[in-house]
């Protein structure tokens, strides 16, 4: 158990997992569509942080995706340090934008409200959680953030790397109910998160009965052990993969917890 | 093979009790005897509480009967409720158990251990296996004035912080700062590590063979233990053999004796008292004064009843030549299981020592097929486990083995049918 976290790892978690969840937010949250409708032309948001590989998100009217296709308007957010990015994601600091007028409008009219919306779903109020539809989307986003963060922590964090070193090659499935099957691919002790639909059987599976259970466990409102005990969570397959992923998930909690 | 089809068990009362447990005990049943660490896959194929045990069987809360191949994870070595052991315990209990000063029955048992265990010049008693592995490492550090301990990858030596890993909750980096490891059966790696850390390594700690979880168990390669002994001697490293799991099942003179060497320290627990709560560290003369110098004791460590039970257990194991019996029963059982599997087109791999056999259906690398087979066995009354080595006890009969193979065969059939 490491009692400290590494700002550079958190920066990757924030870039790839938290901001990465804008892609799912765009697909699922009804409030996202009117915001995206304001995108007048495809725009790429580049995040530049010293010591962390640059990462881009591409926004268009239809949605958000990771990466760039070419030819988009480019808006670059310059951050002084990993800690600066982390403070920006927490809403405690401003980046230095490099953008034209249209780009600045994109930042204030599209990116900022989308990021606020994401924050609302990831840190829901009690009142918001009473709405089943909101609760479902909130849990789905939490799940995406957590699993994407597992890959970052597995590859970059000292404790995460130790856990990942004990994961043999193969796919780890994270299932929720009948419909959701997210995959982590393990190869040579490196994990990648693959949000595309699964095409082959997983070597180990961690299954949540439904999104409520997933949301509660991932947000730390319920313990995974109790849920396995009462059957609302289950595991099968090559259990050391699950054991080590859950150790990484605990470590993710150190980064994303309050 | 003709098989009487069985009706799968149900567990309503276990579930009710588990609901009660969860309200007052963290995780309901924490640890390896609970559904998570115990890998109850799927969860509803397994009962959660037992109500009674006798011989090689136990009954769950719903009255379902099991042929038990986990033996309480090892302690049951003669059969649950062995009449000879229980009588010895009753006689001692009528005299005294936990008292202000110890009973000489402790000395009687220490004498018996020193007579029985080839490498033992003395015995020090505690309660759990982990008490003895911790004591062994403290002894090695005190004797050598060195910090580092070499483990074998995939090790389990209990749950004290020094036995855990960096990614385990509640364990500090400082707790494990002096842990090094080598692969099993790899003398070259051990030699290189001892050279690299010359003068820094206090102990090498290992089980007598690799009986790790989730992997086929591996016996020592020819010459391996002799090589380890030689390297430890060359580098002044204390050789600790953790015989907590395999002890009393392979060789009553110690598993170090079984594999042709003498360890410096030998850790015993599990089978030492047929379920009466006891552990012992035995060791060589040269470490006697070091152990005597340590601050290490516990409220129940000198209770007399387990000492009496242990004397009766070890005496009975000798009379039966239990290790030979386990080898023969284990071989008969595992070859019957392997054959039954192949009758359904499945490949069952049995590994490790027959007395503590490890099973794996090798037809898929996820172990899901294996987990399904184990679940079908359990809900038909054969308690196997999907991830851990098994244990035999002396109450097991050839008739029990035949019945086990019948049930396993039915379960293979179900799994093979998809
Ligand atoms: C090899 C080995 N060492 C140590 C221990 C720890 O023993 P205990 O659980 O009695 O503390 C065990 C228990 O399973 C074991 O198998």
Coordinates of C-alpha atoms in Angstrom, one line a residue, chain B residues 4 27 66 72 110-111 154 165 170 217 239 331-332 334 374 380 383 395 404 408:
Chain B
X4 CA -26.3 -43.0 -9.9
X27 CA -17.6 -9.6 4.7
X66 CA -19.8 -33.9 1.7
X72 CA -10.4 -27.8 7.1
X110 CA 8.6 -31.2 22.6
X111 CA 10.4 -34.5 23.3
X154 CA 4.1 -17.3 -5.7
X165 CA 3.0 -7.3 -1.1
X170 CA -2.7 -2.0 5.2
X217 CA 2.1 -27.7 -8.3
X239 CA 17.3 -22.2 5.6
X331 CA -2.5 -41.8 -6.3
X332 CA -5.6 -44.1 -6.6
X334 CA -6.1 -38.8 -8.8
X374 CA -15.7 -28.3 -9.2
X380 CA -23.3 -33.4 -5.4
X383 CA -15.8 -31.0 -1.7
X395 CA -10.4 -41.8 7.7
X404 CA -15.9 -39.7 -5.3
X408 CA -16.8 -36.6 -10.4

